mmCIF file of N, CA and C in Angstrom:
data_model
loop_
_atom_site.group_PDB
_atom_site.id
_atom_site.type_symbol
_atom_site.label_atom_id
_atom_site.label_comp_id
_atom_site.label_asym_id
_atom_site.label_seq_id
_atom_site.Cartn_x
_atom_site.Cartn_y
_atom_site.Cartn_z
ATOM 1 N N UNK A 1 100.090 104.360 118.349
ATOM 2 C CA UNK A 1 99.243 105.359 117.746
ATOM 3 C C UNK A 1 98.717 104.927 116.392
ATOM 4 N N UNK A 2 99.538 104.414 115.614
ATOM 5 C CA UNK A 2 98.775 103.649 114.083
ATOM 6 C C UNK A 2 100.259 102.693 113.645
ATOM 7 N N UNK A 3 99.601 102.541 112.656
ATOM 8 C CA UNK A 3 100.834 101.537 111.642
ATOM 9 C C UNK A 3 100.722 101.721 110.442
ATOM 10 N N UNK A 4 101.515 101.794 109.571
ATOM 11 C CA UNK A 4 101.723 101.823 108.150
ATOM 12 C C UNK A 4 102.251 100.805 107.573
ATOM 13 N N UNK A 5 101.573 100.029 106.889
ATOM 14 C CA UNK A 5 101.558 98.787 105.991
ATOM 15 C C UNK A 5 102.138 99.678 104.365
ATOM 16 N N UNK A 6 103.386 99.005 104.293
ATOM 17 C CA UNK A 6 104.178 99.528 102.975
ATOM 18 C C UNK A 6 104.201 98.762 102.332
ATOM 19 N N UNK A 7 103.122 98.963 101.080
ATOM 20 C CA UNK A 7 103.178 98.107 100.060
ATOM 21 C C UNK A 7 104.552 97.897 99.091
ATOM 22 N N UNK A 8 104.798 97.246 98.305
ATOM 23 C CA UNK A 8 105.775 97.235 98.037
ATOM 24 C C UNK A 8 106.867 97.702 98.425
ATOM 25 N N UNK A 9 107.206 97.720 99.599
ATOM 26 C CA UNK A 9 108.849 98.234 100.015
ATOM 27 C C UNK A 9 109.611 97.935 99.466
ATOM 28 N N UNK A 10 109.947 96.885 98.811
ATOM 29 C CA UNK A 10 111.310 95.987 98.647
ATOM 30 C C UNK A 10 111.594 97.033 97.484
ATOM 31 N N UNK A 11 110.722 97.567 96.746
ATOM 32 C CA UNK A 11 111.199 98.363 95.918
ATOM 33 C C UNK A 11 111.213 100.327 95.640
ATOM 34 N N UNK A 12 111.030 100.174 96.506
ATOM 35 C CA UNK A 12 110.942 101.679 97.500
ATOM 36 C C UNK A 12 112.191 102.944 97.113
ATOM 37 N N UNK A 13 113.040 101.894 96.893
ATOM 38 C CA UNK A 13 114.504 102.885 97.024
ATOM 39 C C UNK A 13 115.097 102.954 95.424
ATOM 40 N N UNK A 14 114.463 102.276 94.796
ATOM 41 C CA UNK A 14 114.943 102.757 93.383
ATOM 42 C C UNK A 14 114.140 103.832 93.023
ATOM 43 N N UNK A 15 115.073 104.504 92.003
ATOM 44 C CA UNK A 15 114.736 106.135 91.175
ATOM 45 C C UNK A 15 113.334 105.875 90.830
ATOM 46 N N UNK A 16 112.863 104.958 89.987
ATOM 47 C CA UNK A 16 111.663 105.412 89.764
ATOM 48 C C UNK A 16 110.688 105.413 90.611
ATOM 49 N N UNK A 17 110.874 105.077 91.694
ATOM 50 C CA UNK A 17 109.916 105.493 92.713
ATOM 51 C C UNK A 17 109.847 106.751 93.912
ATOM 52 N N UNK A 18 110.743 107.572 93.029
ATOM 53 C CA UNK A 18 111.172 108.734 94.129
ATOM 54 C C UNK A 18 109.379 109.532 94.485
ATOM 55 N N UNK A 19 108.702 110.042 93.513
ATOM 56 C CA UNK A 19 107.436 110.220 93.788
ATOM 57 C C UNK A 19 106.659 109.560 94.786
ATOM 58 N N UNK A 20 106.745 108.422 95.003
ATOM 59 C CA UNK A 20 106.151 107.425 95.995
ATOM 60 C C UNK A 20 106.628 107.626 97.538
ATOM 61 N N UNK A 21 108.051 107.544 97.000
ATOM 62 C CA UNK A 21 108.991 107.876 98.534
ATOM 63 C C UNK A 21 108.618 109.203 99.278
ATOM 64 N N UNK A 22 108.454 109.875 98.042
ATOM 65 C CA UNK A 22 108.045 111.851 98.629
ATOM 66 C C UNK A 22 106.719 112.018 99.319
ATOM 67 N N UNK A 23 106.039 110.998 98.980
ATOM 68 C CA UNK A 23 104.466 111.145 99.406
ATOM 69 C C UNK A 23 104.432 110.174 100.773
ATOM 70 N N UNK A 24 105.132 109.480 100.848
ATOM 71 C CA UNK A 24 105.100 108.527 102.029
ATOM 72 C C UNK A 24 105.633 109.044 103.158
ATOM 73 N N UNK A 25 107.048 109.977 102.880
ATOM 74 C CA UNK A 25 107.498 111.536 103.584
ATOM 75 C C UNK A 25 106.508 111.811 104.215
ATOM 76 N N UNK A 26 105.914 112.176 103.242
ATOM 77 C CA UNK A 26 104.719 113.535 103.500
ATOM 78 C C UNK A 26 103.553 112.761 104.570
ATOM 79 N N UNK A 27 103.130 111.278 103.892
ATOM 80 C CA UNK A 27 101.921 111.052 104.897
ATOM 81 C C UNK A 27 102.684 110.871 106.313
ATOM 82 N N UNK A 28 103.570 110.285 106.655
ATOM 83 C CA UNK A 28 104.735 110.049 107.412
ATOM 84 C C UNK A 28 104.625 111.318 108.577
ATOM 85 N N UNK A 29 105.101 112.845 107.852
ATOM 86 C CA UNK A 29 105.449 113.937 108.529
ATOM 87 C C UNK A 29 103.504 114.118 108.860
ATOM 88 N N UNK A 30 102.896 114.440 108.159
ATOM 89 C CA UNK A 30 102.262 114.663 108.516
ATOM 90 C C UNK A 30 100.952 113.862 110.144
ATOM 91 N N UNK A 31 101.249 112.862 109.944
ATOM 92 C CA UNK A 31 100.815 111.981 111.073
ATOM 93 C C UNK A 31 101.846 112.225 112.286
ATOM 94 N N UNK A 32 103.032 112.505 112.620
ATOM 95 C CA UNK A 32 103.933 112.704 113.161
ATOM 96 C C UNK A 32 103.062 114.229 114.017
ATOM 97 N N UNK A 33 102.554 115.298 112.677
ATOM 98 C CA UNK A 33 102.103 116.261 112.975
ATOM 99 C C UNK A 33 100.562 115.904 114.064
ATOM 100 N N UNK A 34 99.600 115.126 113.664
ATOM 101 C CA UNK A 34 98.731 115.106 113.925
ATOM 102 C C UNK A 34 98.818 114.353 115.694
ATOM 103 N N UNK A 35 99.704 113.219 115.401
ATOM 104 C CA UNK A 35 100.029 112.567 116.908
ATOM 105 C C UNK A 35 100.106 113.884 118.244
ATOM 106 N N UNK A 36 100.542 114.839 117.549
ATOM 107 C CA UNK A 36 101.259 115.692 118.668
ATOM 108 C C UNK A 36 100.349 116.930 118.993
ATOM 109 N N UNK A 37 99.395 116.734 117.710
ATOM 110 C CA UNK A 37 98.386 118.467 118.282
ATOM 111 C C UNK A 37 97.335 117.533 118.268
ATOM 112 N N UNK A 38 96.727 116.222 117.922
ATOM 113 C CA UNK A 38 95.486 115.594 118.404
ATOM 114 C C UNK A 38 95.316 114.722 119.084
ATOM 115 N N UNK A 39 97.187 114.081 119.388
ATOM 116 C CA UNK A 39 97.167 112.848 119.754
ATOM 117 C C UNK A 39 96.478 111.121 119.368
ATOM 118 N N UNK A 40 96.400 111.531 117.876
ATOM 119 C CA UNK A 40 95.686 110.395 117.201
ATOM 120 C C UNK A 40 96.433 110.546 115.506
ATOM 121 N N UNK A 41 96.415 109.563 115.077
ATOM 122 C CA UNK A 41 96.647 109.149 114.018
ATOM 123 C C UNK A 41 95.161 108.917 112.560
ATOM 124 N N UNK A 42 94.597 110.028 111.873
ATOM 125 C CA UNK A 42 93.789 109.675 110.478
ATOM 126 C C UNK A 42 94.217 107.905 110.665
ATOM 127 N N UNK A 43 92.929 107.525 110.425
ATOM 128 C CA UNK A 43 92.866 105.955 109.244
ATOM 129 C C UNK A 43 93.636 106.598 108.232
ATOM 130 N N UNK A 44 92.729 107.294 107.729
ATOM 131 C CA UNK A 44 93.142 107.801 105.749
ATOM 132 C C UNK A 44 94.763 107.886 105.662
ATOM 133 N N UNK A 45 95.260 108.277 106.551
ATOM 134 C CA UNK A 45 96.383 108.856 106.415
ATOM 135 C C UNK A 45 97.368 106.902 106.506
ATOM 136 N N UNK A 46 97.163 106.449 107.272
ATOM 137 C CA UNK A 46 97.348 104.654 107.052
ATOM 138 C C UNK A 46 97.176 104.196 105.990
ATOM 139 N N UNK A 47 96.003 104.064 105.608
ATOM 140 C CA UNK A 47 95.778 103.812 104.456
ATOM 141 C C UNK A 47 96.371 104.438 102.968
ATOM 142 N N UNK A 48 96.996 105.564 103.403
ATOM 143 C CA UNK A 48 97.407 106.406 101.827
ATOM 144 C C UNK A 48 98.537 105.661 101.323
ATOM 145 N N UNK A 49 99.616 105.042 102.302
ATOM 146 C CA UNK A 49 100.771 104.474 102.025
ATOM 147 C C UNK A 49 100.154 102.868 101.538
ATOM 148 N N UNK A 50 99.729 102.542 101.437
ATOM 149 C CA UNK A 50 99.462 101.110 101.283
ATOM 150 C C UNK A 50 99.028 100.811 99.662
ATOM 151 N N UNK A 51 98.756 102.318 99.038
ATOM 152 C CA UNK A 51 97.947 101.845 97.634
ATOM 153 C C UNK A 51 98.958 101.686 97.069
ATOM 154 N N UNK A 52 99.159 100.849 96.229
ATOM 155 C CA UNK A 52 99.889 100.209 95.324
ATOM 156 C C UNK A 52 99.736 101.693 93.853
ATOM 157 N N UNK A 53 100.415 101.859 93.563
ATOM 158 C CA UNK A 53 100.346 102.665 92.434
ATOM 159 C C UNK A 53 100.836 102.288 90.875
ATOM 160 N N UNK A 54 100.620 100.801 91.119
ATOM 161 C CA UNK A 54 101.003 100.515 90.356
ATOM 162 C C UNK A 54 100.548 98.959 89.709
ATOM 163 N N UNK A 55 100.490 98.424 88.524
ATOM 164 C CA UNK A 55 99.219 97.339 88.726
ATOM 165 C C UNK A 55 99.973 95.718 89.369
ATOM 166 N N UNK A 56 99.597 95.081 90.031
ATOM 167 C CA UNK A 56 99.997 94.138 90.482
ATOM 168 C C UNK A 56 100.639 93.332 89.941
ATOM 169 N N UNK A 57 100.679 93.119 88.477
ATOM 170 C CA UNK A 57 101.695 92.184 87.540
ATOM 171 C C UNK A 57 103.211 92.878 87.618
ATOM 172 N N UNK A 58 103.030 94.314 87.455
ATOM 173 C CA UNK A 58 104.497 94.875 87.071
ATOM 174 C C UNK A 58 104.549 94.776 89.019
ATOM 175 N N UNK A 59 103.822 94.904 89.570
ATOM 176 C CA UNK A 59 104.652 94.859 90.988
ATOM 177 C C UNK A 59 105.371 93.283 90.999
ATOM 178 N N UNK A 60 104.488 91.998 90.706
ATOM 179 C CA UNK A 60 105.248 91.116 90.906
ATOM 180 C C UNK A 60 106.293 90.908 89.976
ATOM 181 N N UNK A 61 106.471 90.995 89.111
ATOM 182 C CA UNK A 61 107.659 91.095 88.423
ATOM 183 C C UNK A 61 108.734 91.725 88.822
ATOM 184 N N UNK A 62 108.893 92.936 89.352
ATOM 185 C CA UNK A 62 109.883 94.317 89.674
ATOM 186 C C UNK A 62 109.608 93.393 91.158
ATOM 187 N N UNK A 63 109.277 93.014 92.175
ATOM 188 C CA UNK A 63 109.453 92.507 92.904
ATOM 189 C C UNK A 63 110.247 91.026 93.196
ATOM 190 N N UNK A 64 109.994 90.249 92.056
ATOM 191 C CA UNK A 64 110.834 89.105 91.762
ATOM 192 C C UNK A 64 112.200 89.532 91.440
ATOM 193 N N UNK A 65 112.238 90.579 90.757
ATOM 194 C CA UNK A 65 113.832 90.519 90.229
ATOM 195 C C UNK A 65 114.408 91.121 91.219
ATOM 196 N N UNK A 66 113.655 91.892 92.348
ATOM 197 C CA UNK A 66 114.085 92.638 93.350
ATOM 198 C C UNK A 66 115.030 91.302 94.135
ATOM 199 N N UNK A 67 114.188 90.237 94.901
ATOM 200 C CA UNK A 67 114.543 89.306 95.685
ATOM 201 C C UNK A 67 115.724 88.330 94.519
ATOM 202 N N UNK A 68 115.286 87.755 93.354
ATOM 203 C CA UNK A 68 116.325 87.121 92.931
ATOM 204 C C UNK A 68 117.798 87.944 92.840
ATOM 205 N N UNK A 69 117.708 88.831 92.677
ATOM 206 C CA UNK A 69 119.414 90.060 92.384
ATOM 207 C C UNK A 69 119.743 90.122 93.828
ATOM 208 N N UNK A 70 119.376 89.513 95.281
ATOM 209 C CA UNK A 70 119.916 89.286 96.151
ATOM 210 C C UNK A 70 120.825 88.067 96.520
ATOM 211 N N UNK A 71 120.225 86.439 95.461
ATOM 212 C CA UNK A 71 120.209 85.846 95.467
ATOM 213 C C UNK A 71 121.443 84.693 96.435
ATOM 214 N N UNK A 72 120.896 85.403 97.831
ATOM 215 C CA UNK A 72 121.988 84.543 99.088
ATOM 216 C C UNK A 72 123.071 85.098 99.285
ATOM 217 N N UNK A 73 124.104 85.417 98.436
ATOM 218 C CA UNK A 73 125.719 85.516 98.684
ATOM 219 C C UNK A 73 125.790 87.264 99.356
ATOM 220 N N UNK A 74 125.161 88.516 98.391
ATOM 221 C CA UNK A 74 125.191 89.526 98.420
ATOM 222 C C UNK A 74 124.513 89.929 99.897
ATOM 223 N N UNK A 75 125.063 90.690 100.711
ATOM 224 C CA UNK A 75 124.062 91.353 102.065
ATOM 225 C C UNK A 75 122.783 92.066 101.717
ATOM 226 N N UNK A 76 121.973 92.071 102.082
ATOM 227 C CA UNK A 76 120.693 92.240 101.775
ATOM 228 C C UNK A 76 120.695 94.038 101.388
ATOM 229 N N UNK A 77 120.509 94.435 100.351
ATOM 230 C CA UNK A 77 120.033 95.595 100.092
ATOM 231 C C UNK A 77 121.443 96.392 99.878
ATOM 232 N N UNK A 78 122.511 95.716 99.500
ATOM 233 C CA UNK A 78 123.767 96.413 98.745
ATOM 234 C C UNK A 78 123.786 97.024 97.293
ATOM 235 N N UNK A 79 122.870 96.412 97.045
ATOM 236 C CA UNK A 79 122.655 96.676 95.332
ATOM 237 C C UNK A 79 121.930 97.919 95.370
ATOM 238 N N UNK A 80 120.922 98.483 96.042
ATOM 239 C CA UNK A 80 119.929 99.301 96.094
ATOM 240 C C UNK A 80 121.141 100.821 96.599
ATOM 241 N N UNK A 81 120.425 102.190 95.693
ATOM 242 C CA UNK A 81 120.843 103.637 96.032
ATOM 243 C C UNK A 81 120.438 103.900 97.430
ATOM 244 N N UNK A 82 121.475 104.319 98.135
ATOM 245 C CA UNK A 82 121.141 104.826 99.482
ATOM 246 C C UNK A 82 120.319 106.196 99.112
ATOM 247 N N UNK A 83 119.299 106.137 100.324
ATOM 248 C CA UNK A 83 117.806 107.565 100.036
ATOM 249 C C UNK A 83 118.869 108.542 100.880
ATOM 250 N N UNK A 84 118.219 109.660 99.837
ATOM 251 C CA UNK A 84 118.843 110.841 100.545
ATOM 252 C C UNK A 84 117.744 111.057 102.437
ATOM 253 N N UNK A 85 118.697 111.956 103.087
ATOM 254 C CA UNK A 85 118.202 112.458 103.924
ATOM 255 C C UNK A 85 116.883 113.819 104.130
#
């Protein structure tokens, strides 16, 4: 039915991105909604998750330290707050 391209995931699950997480919910539930009473998936609604909200330097940075603080030994994504339900 569609796909959602998540920009920056790797950093998804830290606090300061709880706003981001809530809206991705939302485009999320709401396409969920639309699959089932139109049987189709909005573009727009694809596209909403993908904007970066943030400018591409601080993403690569907050993204580098994301992957180095894994750095081999640790299981992938131990360091990171489990998302509420």
């Amino acid at each position: 039915m569609g796909e959602f391209l998540l920009t920056a995931a790797e950093i998804i699950a830290q606090p300061a991105y709880t706003d981001r997480r809530n809206m991705i919910k939302d485009v999320c539930f709401k396409a969920g909604k639309q699959v089932v009473e139109q049987g189709k998936i909005d573009n727009e609604l694809m596209l909403a998750v993908q904007d970066l909200t943030t400018s591409i330097e601080t993403f690569q940075m907050q993204a580098d330290a994301f992957w180095e603080s894994l750095d081999g030994i640790k299981p992938y994504l131990t360091s990171i707050p489990k998302l509420a339900n």
